[in-house]
Amino acid sequence: RNGHASRESSKESAARRALRDFRSRYPMDDRAYDFLAGLPLEVQGTVIADFRPRREGESDYSAVVTSFIRAVQGRRASSPAVASSGGHRGAARSADPAPGTLEGFRRRYPMDEKAWDFLSSSTEAVQQRVMERFKPRMEGERDYSRLITSFIRSCR
């Protein structure tokens, strides 16, 4: 029992450290930080791993972080894996695509099949350029198909 408690506390302290590091990299007001800190650890991890602002070095990311959190929550709520497990991803989490992969990009920026085919049939160099440089004005949209298709054309 104590082993389990110590694993939990070390997991929580690692999460607190990750939150502190995230806040120092992306400064935010207390309200935005409390919103992030109050999320389940799994959601915090997704936000920390996937958050990519348009610009680094800003003095306040509060609104952008809050908007991104809502987008992550919206995607999780509409995900079949979450819906079928009562809101917990559990084993489905291990099947999530890693950030930095084409599948991870698709999860972050939902698109229709036509846009997906266009992206996945592009050269590896174009795919990499798209994943590194695509920065929409707003995060959390339901469909980025037009923006992504246009951006792919500009990268070819």
Short mmCIF file of N, CA and C in Angstrom, two decimals:
data_model
loop_
_atom_site.label_atom_id
_atom_site.label_comp_id
_atom_site.label_asym_id
_atom_site.label_seq_id
_atom_site.Cartn_x
_atom_site.Cartn_y
_atom_site.Cartn_z
N ARG A 1 0.83 -1.19 0.00
CA ARG A 1 0.00 0.00 0.00
C ARG A 1 0.87 1.25 0.00
N ASN A 2 1.91 1.29 0.80
CA ASN A 2 2.79 2.45 0.80
C ASN A 2 3.51 2.62 -0.53
N GLY A 3 3.86 1.51 -1.18
CA GLY A 3 4.49 1.58 -2.49
C GLY A 3 3.59 2.27 -3.49
N HIS A 4 2.29 1.94 -3.44
CA HIS A 4 1.33 2.58 -4.33
C HIS A 4 1.23 4.07 -4.02
N ALA A 5 1.18 4.42 -2.75
CA ALA A 5 1.08 5.83 -2.35
C ALA A 5 2.32 6.60 -2.79
N SER A 6 3.49 5.99 -2.67
CA SER A 6 4.70 6.72 -3.07
C SER A 6 4.77 6.87 -4.58
N ARG A 7 4.26 5.86 -5.33
CA ARG A 7 4.21 6.00 -6.79
C ARG A 7 3.28 7.14 -7.18
N GLU A 8 2.14 7.22 -6.51
CA GLU A 8 1.20 8.29 -6.79
C GLU A 8 1.81 9.65 -6.48
N SER A 9 2.47 9.76 -5.32
CA SER A 9 3.02 11.06 -4.96
C SER A 9 4.17 11.45 -5.91
N SER A 10 4.96 10.47 -6.36
CA SER A 10 6.03 10.82 -7.30
C SER A 10 5.45 11.20 -8.65
N LYS A 11 4.33 10.56 -9.05
CA LYS A 11 3.66 10.92 -10.29
C LYS A 11 3.11 12.34 -10.18
N GLU A 12 2.51 12.66 -9.02
CA GLU A 12 1.97 14.00 -8.80
C GLU A 12 3.08 15.04 -8.75
N SER A 13 4.21 14.73 -8.10
CA SER A 13 5.28 15.72 -8.03
C SER A 13 5.91 15.92 -9.41
N ALA A 14 5.99 14.88 -10.23
CA ALA A 14 6.48 15.03 -11.60
C ALA A 14 5.52 15.91 -12.39
N ALA A 15 4.22 15.72 -12.17
CA ALA A 15 3.22 16.54 -12.85
C ALA A 15 3.33 18.00 -12.41
N ARG A 16 3.55 18.23 -11.11
CA ARG A 16 3.71 19.61 -10.62
C ARG A 16 4.94 20.26 -11.24
N ARG A 17 6.03 19.48 -11.34
CA ARG A 17 7.26 20.01 -11.97
C ARG A 17 7.01 20.36 -13.44
N ALA A 18 6.31 19.46 -14.12
CA ALA A 18 6.00 19.71 -15.54
C ALA A 18 5.14 20.97 -15.68
N LEU A 19 4.18 21.15 -14.78
CA LEU A 19 3.34 22.36 -14.82
C LEU A 19 4.18 23.62 -14.57
N ARG A 20 5.07 23.55 -13.57
CA ARG A 20 5.94 24.69 -13.28
C ARG A 20 6.80 25.03 -14.49
N ASP A 21 7.40 24.02 -15.09
CA ASP A 21 8.25 24.24 -16.27
C ASP A 21 7.44 24.82 -17.42
N PHE A 22 6.24 24.29 -17.62
CA PHE A 22 5.36 24.78 -18.68
C PHE A 22 5.01 26.25 -18.44
N ARG A 23 4.69 26.59 -17.18
CA ARG A 23 4.32 27.97 -16.87
C ARG A 23 5.51 28.91 -17.03
N SER A 24 6.72 28.43 -16.73
CA SER A 24 7.86 29.34 -16.90
C SER A 24 8.17 29.53 -18.39
N ARG A 25 7.90 28.52 -19.22
CA ARG A 25 8.12 28.67 -20.66
C ARG A 25 7.01 29.50 -21.30
N TYR A 26 5.77 29.31 -20.81
CA TYR A 26 4.61 30.01 -21.34
C TYR A 26 3.90 30.74 -20.20
N PRO A 27 4.36 31.94 -19.85
CA PRO A 27 3.77 32.66 -18.72
C PRO A 27 2.26 32.85 -18.89
N MET A 28 1.55 32.69 -17.78
CA MET A 28 0.09 32.84 -17.80
C MET A 28 -0.36 33.35 -16.44
N ASP A 29 -1.55 33.95 -16.41
CA ASP A 29 -2.07 34.44 -15.15
C ASP A 29 -2.53 33.28 -14.27
N ASP A 30 -2.81 33.59 -13.01
CA ASP A 30 -3.19 32.55 -12.04
C ASP A 30 -4.46 31.81 -12.46
N ARG A 31 -5.38 32.53 -13.07
CA ARG A 31 -6.64 31.91 -13.46
C ARG A 31 -6.41 30.82 -14.51
N ALA A 32 -5.60 31.12 -15.52
CA ALA A 32 -5.28 30.13 -16.56
C ALA A 32 -4.49 28.97 -15.96
N TYR A 33 -3.54 29.29 -15.08
CA TYR A 33 -2.73 28.24 -14.45
C TYR A 33 -3.61 27.33 -13.59
N ASP A 34 -4.51 27.91 -12.81
CA ASP A 34 -5.39 27.11 -11.96
C ASP A 34 -6.30 26.21 -12.82
N PHE A 35 -6.74 26.73 -13.96
CA PHE A 35 -7.55 25.94 -14.88
C PHE A 35 -6.75 24.73 -15.35
N LEU A 36 -5.51 24.94 -15.76
CA LEU A 36 -4.64 23.86 -16.21
C LEU A 36 -4.33 22.88 -15.07
N ALA A 37 -3.98 23.42 -13.92
CA ALA A 37 -3.61 22.58 -12.77
C ALA A 37 -4.79 21.75 -12.26
N GLY A 38 -6.01 22.20 -12.49
CA GLY A 38 -7.19 21.49 -12.03
C GLY A 38 -7.64 20.36 -12.95
N LEU A 39 -7.00 20.22 -14.09
CA LEU A 39 -7.36 19.17 -15.05
C LEU A 39 -6.83 17.82 -14.59
N PRO A 40 -7.43 16.73 -15.05
CA PRO A 40 -6.86 15.41 -14.77
C PRO A 40 -5.43 15.35 -15.33
N LEU A 41 -4.57 14.56 -14.70
CA LEU A 41 -3.17 14.47 -15.11
C LEU A 41 -3.02 14.11 -16.59
N GLU A 42 -3.87 13.25 -17.08
CA GLU A 42 -3.81 12.82 -18.48
C GLU A 42 -4.05 14.01 -19.42
N VAL A 43 -5.02 14.86 -19.08
CA VAL A 43 -5.31 16.02 -19.92
C VAL A 43 -4.18 17.04 -19.81
N GLN A 44 -3.67 17.24 -18.59
CA GLN A 44 -2.51 18.13 -18.42
C GLN A 44 -1.37 17.69 -19.32
N GLY A 45 -1.10 16.39 -19.33
CA GLY A 45 -0.01 15.85 -20.14
C GLY A 45 -0.22 16.13 -21.63
N THR A 46 -1.46 15.98 -22.09
CA THR A 46 -1.77 16.26 -23.49
C THR A 46 -1.54 17.73 -23.79
N VAL A 47 -2.01 18.61 -22.92
CA VAL A 47 -1.84 20.05 -23.13
C VAL A 47 -0.36 20.40 -23.17
N ILE A 48 0.39 19.90 -22.21
CA ILE A 48 1.82 20.21 -22.14
C ILE A 48 2.57 19.66 -23.36
N ALA A 49 2.22 18.47 -23.79
CA ALA A 49 2.92 17.84 -24.92
C ALA A 49 2.55 18.46 -26.26
N ASP A 50 1.31 18.87 -26.43
CA ASP A 50 0.84 19.30 -27.76
C ASP A 50 0.77 20.81 -27.97
N PHE A 51 0.87 21.59 -26.91
CA PHE A 51 0.73 23.04 -27.05
C PHE A 51 1.89 23.61 -27.87
N ARG A 52 1.55 24.30 -28.95
CA ARG A 52 2.55 24.95 -29.81
C ARG A 52 2.02 26.33 -30.20
N PRO A 53 2.44 27.37 -29.51
CA PRO A 53 1.95 28.71 -29.86
C PRO A 53 2.54 29.18 -31.18
N ARG A 54 1.92 30.18 -31.75
CA ARG A 54 2.43 30.74 -33.01
C ARG A 54 3.80 31.36 -32.81
N ARG A 55 4.01 31.97 -31.64
CA ARG A 55 5.29 32.62 -31.35
C ARG A 55 5.75 32.27 -29.95
N GLU A 56 7.04 32.08 -29.82
CA GLU A 56 7.67 31.86 -28.51
C GLU A 56 8.09 33.22 -27.95
N GLY A 57 8.24 33.29 -26.63
CA GLY A 57 8.78 34.50 -26.00
C GLY A 57 7.77 35.58 -25.68
N GLU A 58 6.48 35.30 -25.79
CA GLU A 58 5.47 36.28 -25.43
C GLU A 58 5.43 36.45 -23.91
N SER A 59 4.88 37.55 -23.45
CA SER A 59 4.84 37.80 -22.00
C SER A 59 3.63 37.16 -21.33
N ASP A 60 2.58 36.83 -22.11
CA ASP A 60 1.38 36.24 -21.51
C ASP A 60 0.69 35.32 -22.51
N TYR A 61 0.56 34.05 -22.12
CA TYR A 61 -0.08 33.05 -22.96
C TYR A 61 -1.44 32.63 -22.39
N SER A 62 -1.96 33.36 -21.42
CA SER A 62 -3.18 32.95 -20.72
C SER A 62 -4.33 32.60 -21.66
N ALA A 63 -4.67 33.50 -22.56
CA ALA A 63 -5.81 33.27 -23.45
C ALA A 63 -5.55 32.10 -24.39
N VAL A 64 -4.34 32.01 -24.92
CA VAL A 64 -4.01 30.94 -25.87
C VAL A 64 -4.03 29.58 -25.17
N VAL A 65 -3.47 29.52 -23.96
CA VAL A 65 -3.46 28.26 -23.21
C VAL A 65 -4.89 27.84 -22.87
N THR A 66 -5.69 28.78 -22.39
CA THR A 66 -7.08 28.48 -22.03
C THR A 66 -7.86 27.98 -23.25
N SER A 67 -7.68 28.64 -24.38
CA SER A 67 -8.34 28.22 -25.61
C SER A 67 -7.89 26.82 -26.02
N PHE A 68 -6.59 26.55 -25.90
CA PHE A 68 -6.07 25.24 -26.27
C PHE A 68 -6.62 24.15 -25.34
N ILE A 69 -6.72 24.45 -24.05
CA ILE A 69 -7.28 23.48 -23.10
C ILE A 69 -8.71 23.13 -23.50
N ARG A 70 -9.49 24.15 -23.82
CA ARG A 70 -10.89 23.90 -24.22
C ARG A 70 -10.93 23.03 -25.49
N ALA A 71 -10.01 23.29 -26.42
CA ALA A 71 -9.97 22.49 -27.65
C ALA A 71 -9.63 21.04 -27.33
N VAL A 72 -8.67 20.83 -26.45
CA VAL A 72 -8.29 19.46 -26.06
C VAL A 72 -9.48 18.78 -25.39
N GLN A 73 -10.15 19.49 -24.49
CA GLN A 73 -11.32 18.91 -23.83
C GLN A 73 -12.42 18.58 -24.83
N GLY A 74 -12.62 19.46 -25.81
CA GLY A 74 -13.64 19.22 -26.84
C GLY A 74 -13.32 18.00 -27.67
N ARG A 75 -12.05 17.85 -28.05
CA ARG A 75 -11.65 16.67 -28.83
C ARG A 75 -11.82 15.40 -28.02
N ARG A 76 -11.46 15.47 -26.74
CA ARG A 76 -11.59 14.29 -25.89
C ARG A 76 -13.06 13.92 -25.71
N ALA A 77 -13.91 14.92 -25.55
CA ALA A 77 -15.33 14.66 -25.34
C ALA A 77 -15.97 14.03 -26.57
N SER A 78 -15.48 14.37 -27.77
CA SER A 78 -16.07 13.83 -28.99
C SER A 78 -15.35 12.57 -29.47
N SER A 79 -14.29 12.17 -28.78
CA SER A 79 -13.53 10.98 -29.18
C SER A 79 -14.29 9.72 -28.82
N PRO A 80 -14.43 8.78 -29.77
CA PRO A 80 -15.14 7.53 -29.46
C PRO A 80 -14.49 6.76 -28.31
N ALA A 81 -13.16 6.79 -28.21
CA ALA A 81 -12.47 6.06 -27.14
C ALA A 81 -12.86 6.63 -25.78
N VAL A 82 -13.01 7.94 -25.69
CA VAL A 82 -13.39 8.57 -24.43
C VAL A 82 -14.85 8.30 -24.13
N ALA A 83 -15.70 8.46 -25.14
CA ALA A 83 -17.13 8.27 -24.94
C ALA A 83 -17.45 6.84 -24.50
N SER A 84 -16.81 5.86 -25.11
CA SER A 84 -17.12 4.48 -24.78
C SER A 84 -16.54 4.04 -23.44
N SER A 85 -15.59 4.79 -22.91
CA SER A 85 -15.00 4.39 -21.63
C SER A 85 -15.46 5.29 -20.50
N GLY A 86 -16.53 6.04 -20.74
CA GLY A 86 -17.06 6.89 -19.68
C GLY A 86 -16.16 8.09 -19.39
N GLY A 87 -15.40 8.54 -20.37
CA GLY A 87 -14.60 9.73 -20.18
C GLY A 87 -13.14 9.45 -19.87
N HIS A 88 -12.77 8.19 -19.74
CA HIS A 88 -11.37 7.86 -19.45
C HIS A 88 -10.80 7.10 -20.62
N ARG A 89 -9.64 7.46 -21.05
CA ARG A 89 -9.05 6.79 -22.20
C ARG A 89 -8.41 5.48 -21.82
N GLY A 90 -7.83 5.37 -20.68
CA GLY A 90 -7.24 4.11 -20.25
C GLY A 90 -6.34 3.49 -21.29
N ALA A 91 -6.65 2.28 -21.71
CA ALA A 91 -5.82 1.56 -22.67
C ALA A 91 -5.79 2.25 -24.01
N ALA A 92 -6.83 2.98 -24.37
CA ALA A 92 -6.86 3.66 -25.66
C ALA A 92 -5.76 4.72 -25.74
N ARG A 93 -5.32 5.23 -24.61
CA ARG A 93 -4.31 6.27 -24.59
C ARG A 93 -3.01 5.81 -25.26
N SER A 94 -2.64 4.55 -25.07
CA SER A 94 -1.40 4.06 -25.64
C SER A 94 -1.46 4.02 -27.16
N ALA A 95 -2.67 4.01 -27.73
CA ALA A 95 -2.81 4.00 -29.18
C ALA A 95 -2.80 5.40 -29.77
N ASP A 96 -2.80 6.44 -28.92
CA ASP A 96 -2.77 7.80 -29.42
C ASP A 96 -1.51 8.05 -30.22
N PRO A 97 -1.63 8.78 -31.33
CA PRO A 97 -0.44 9.10 -32.10
C PRO A 97 0.45 10.08 -31.34
N ALA A 98 1.73 9.91 -31.50
CA ALA A 98 2.68 10.78 -30.81
C ALA A 98 2.72 12.14 -31.47
N PRO A 99 2.88 13.22 -30.66
CA PRO A 99 3.07 14.53 -31.26
C PRO A 99 4.30 14.48 -32.15
N GLY A 100 4.27 15.21 -33.26
CA GLY A 100 5.41 15.19 -34.17
C GLY A 100 5.28 14.15 -35.26
N THR A 101 4.23 13.32 -35.20
CA THR A 101 3.97 12.36 -36.26
C THR A 101 2.83 12.89 -37.13
N LEU A 102 2.68 12.32 -38.31
CA LEU A 102 1.59 12.73 -39.19
C LEU A 102 0.24 12.48 -38.53
N GLU A 103 0.09 11.33 -37.87
CA GLU A 103 -1.16 11.03 -37.17
C GLU A 103 -1.40 12.01 -36.02
N GLY A 104 -0.35 12.37 -35.31
CA GLY A 104 -0.47 13.36 -34.24
C GLY A 104 -0.91 14.71 -34.79
N PHE A 105 -0.35 15.07 -35.94
CA PHE A 105 -0.73 16.32 -36.60
C PHE A 105 -2.21 16.28 -36.97
N ARG A 106 -2.65 15.15 -37.50
CA ARG A 106 -4.06 15.02 -37.89
C ARG A 106 -4.97 15.12 -36.68
N ARG A 107 -4.54 14.55 -35.56
CA ARG A 107 -5.35 14.63 -34.34
C ARG A 107 -5.45 16.08 -33.86
N ARG A 108 -4.33 16.81 -33.96
CA ARG A 108 -4.32 18.19 -33.50
C ARG A 108 -5.10 19.10 -34.44
N TYR A 109 -5.02 18.83 -35.75
CA TYR A 109 -5.68 19.65 -36.77
C TYR A 109 -6.60 18.76 -37.60
N PRO A 110 -7.82 18.50 -37.13
CA PRO A 110 -8.74 17.61 -37.85
C PRO A 110 -8.97 18.08 -39.29
N MET A 111 -9.04 17.12 -40.19
CA MET A 111 -9.24 17.43 -41.61
C MET A 111 -10.06 16.32 -42.26
N ASP A 112 -10.65 16.63 -43.40
CA ASP A 112 -11.41 15.60 -44.11
C ASP A 112 -10.46 14.65 -44.83
N GLU A 113 -11.04 13.59 -45.39
CA GLU A 113 -10.23 12.55 -46.04
C GLU A 113 -9.45 13.09 -47.24
N LYS A 114 -10.06 14.01 -47.97
CA LYS A 114 -9.39 14.56 -49.15
C LYS A 114 -8.11 15.31 -48.76
N ALA A 115 -8.21 16.14 -47.72
CA ALA A 115 -7.03 16.88 -47.24
C ALA A 115 -6.00 15.91 -46.66
N TRP A 116 -6.48 14.89 -45.94
CA TRP A 116 -5.57 13.89 -45.36
C TRP A 116 -4.82 13.15 -46.47
N ASP A 117 -5.54 12.76 -47.52
CA ASP A 117 -4.89 12.07 -48.64
C ASP A 117 -3.85 12.97 -49.30
N PHE A 118 -4.19 14.24 -49.45
CA PHE A 118 -3.27 15.21 -50.06
C PHE A 118 -1.99 15.32 -49.21
N LEU A 119 -2.17 15.40 -47.90
CA LEU A 119 -1.01 15.51 -47.01
C LEU A 119 -0.21 14.21 -47.00
N SER A 120 -0.87 13.09 -46.81
CA SER A 120 -0.15 11.83 -46.67
C SER A 120 0.49 11.37 -47.98
N SER A 121 0.01 11.86 -49.12
CA SER A 121 0.63 11.49 -50.39
C SER A 121 1.72 12.49 -50.80
N SER A 122 1.90 13.55 -50.02
CA SER A 122 2.96 14.52 -50.29
C SER A 122 4.31 13.90 -49.94
N THR A 123 5.37 14.49 -50.47
CA THR A 123 6.70 13.98 -50.14
C THR A 123 6.96 14.14 -48.66
N GLU A 124 7.91 13.37 -48.17
CA GLU A 124 8.26 13.44 -46.76
C GLU A 124 8.73 14.85 -46.38
N ALA A 125 9.46 15.50 -47.27
CA ALA A 125 9.95 16.86 -47.00
C ALA A 125 8.78 17.84 -46.85
N VAL A 126 7.78 17.71 -47.71
CA VAL A 126 6.60 18.58 -47.61
C VAL A 126 5.84 18.29 -46.32
N GLN A 127 5.66 17.01 -46.00
CA GLN A 127 4.97 16.64 -44.76
C GLN A 127 5.68 17.26 -43.56
N GLN A 128 6.99 17.15 -43.53
CA GLN A 128 7.78 17.69 -42.41
C GLN A 128 7.61 19.21 -42.33
N ARG A 129 7.69 19.88 -43.49
CA ARG A 129 7.54 21.33 -43.53
C ARG A 129 6.15 21.74 -43.02
N VAL A 130 5.12 21.00 -43.43
CA VAL A 130 3.76 21.30 -42.99
C VAL A 130 3.65 21.13 -41.47
N MET A 131 4.16 20.02 -40.95
CA MET A 131 4.06 19.77 -39.50
C MET A 131 4.83 20.81 -38.70
N GLU A 132 5.94 21.29 -39.22
CA GLU A 132 6.76 22.26 -38.48
C GLU A 132 6.24 23.68 -38.60
N ARG A 133 5.67 24.04 -39.75
CA ARG A 133 5.37 25.46 -40.02
C ARG A 133 3.90 25.84 -40.03
N PHE A 134 3.00 24.85 -40.05
CA PHE A 134 1.58 25.17 -40.07
C PHE A 134 1.17 25.73 -38.72
N LYS A 135 0.75 26.99 -38.71
CA LYS A 135 0.33 27.66 -37.47
C LYS A 135 -0.96 28.44 -37.75
N PRO A 136 -2.10 27.81 -37.54
CA PRO A 136 -3.37 28.52 -37.79
C PRO A 136 -3.58 29.62 -36.75
N ARG A 137 -4.40 30.58 -37.10
CA ARG A 137 -4.70 31.69 -36.17
C ARG A 137 -5.38 31.20 -34.91
N MET A 138 -6.24 30.19 -35.07
CA MET A 138 -7.00 29.68 -33.93
C MET A 138 -6.77 28.18 -33.77
N GLU A 139 -6.58 27.75 -32.55
CA GLU A 139 -6.50 26.32 -32.24
C GLU A 139 -7.90 25.87 -31.85
N GLY A 140 -8.17 24.59 -32.04
CA GLY A 140 -9.42 24.02 -31.57
C GLY A 140 -10.56 24.04 -32.56
N GLU A 141 -10.30 24.39 -33.82
CA GLU A 141 -11.35 24.36 -34.83
C GLU A 141 -11.72 22.90 -35.11
N ARG A 142 -12.89 22.70 -35.65
CA ARG A 142 -13.35 21.33 -35.94
C ARG A 142 -12.75 20.79 -37.23
N ASP A 143 -12.42 21.70 -38.17
CA ASP A 143 -11.94 21.25 -39.47
C ASP A 143 -10.95 22.26 -40.04
N TYR A 144 -9.77 21.78 -40.33
CA TYR A 144 -8.70 22.61 -40.90
C TYR A 144 -8.43 22.25 -42.36
N SER A 145 -9.32 21.53 -42.99
CA SER A 145 -9.08 21.00 -44.34
C SER A 145 -8.63 22.06 -45.33
N ARG A 146 -9.40 23.14 -45.45
CA ARG A 146 -9.06 24.19 -46.41
C ARG A 146 -7.71 24.82 -46.12
N LEU A 147 -7.50 25.16 -44.85
CA LEU A 147 -6.23 25.80 -44.47
C LEU A 147 -5.04 24.88 -44.75
N ILE A 148 -5.19 23.62 -44.38
CA ILE A 148 -4.09 22.67 -44.58
C ILE A 148 -3.82 22.44 -46.05
N THR A 149 -4.88 22.26 -46.85
CA THR A 149 -4.71 22.05 -48.28
C THR A 149 -3.98 23.22 -48.92
N SER A 150 -4.40 24.42 -48.58
CA SER A 150 -3.76 25.62 -49.10
C SER A 150 -2.29 25.69 -48.66
N PHE A 151 -2.04 25.35 -47.40
CA PHE A 151 -0.69 25.40 -46.88
C PHE A 151 0.22 24.36 -47.56
N ILE A 152 -0.32 23.17 -47.79
CA ILE A 152 0.44 22.13 -48.49
C ILE A 152 0.84 22.62 -49.87
N ARG A 153 -0.09 23.24 -50.59
CA ARG A 153 0.22 23.77 -51.93
C ARG A 153 1.36 24.77 -51.85
N SER A 154 1.38 25.60 -50.83
CA SER A 154 2.45 26.60 -50.72
C SER A 154 3.80 25.97 -50.38
N CYS A 155 3.77 24.75 -49.83
CA CYS A 155 5.01 24.05 -49.45
C CYS A 155 5.56 23.20 -50.59
N ARG A 156 4.78 22.95 -51.60
CA ARG A 156 5.21 22.06 -52.70
C ARG A 156 6.11 22.76 -53.67
#
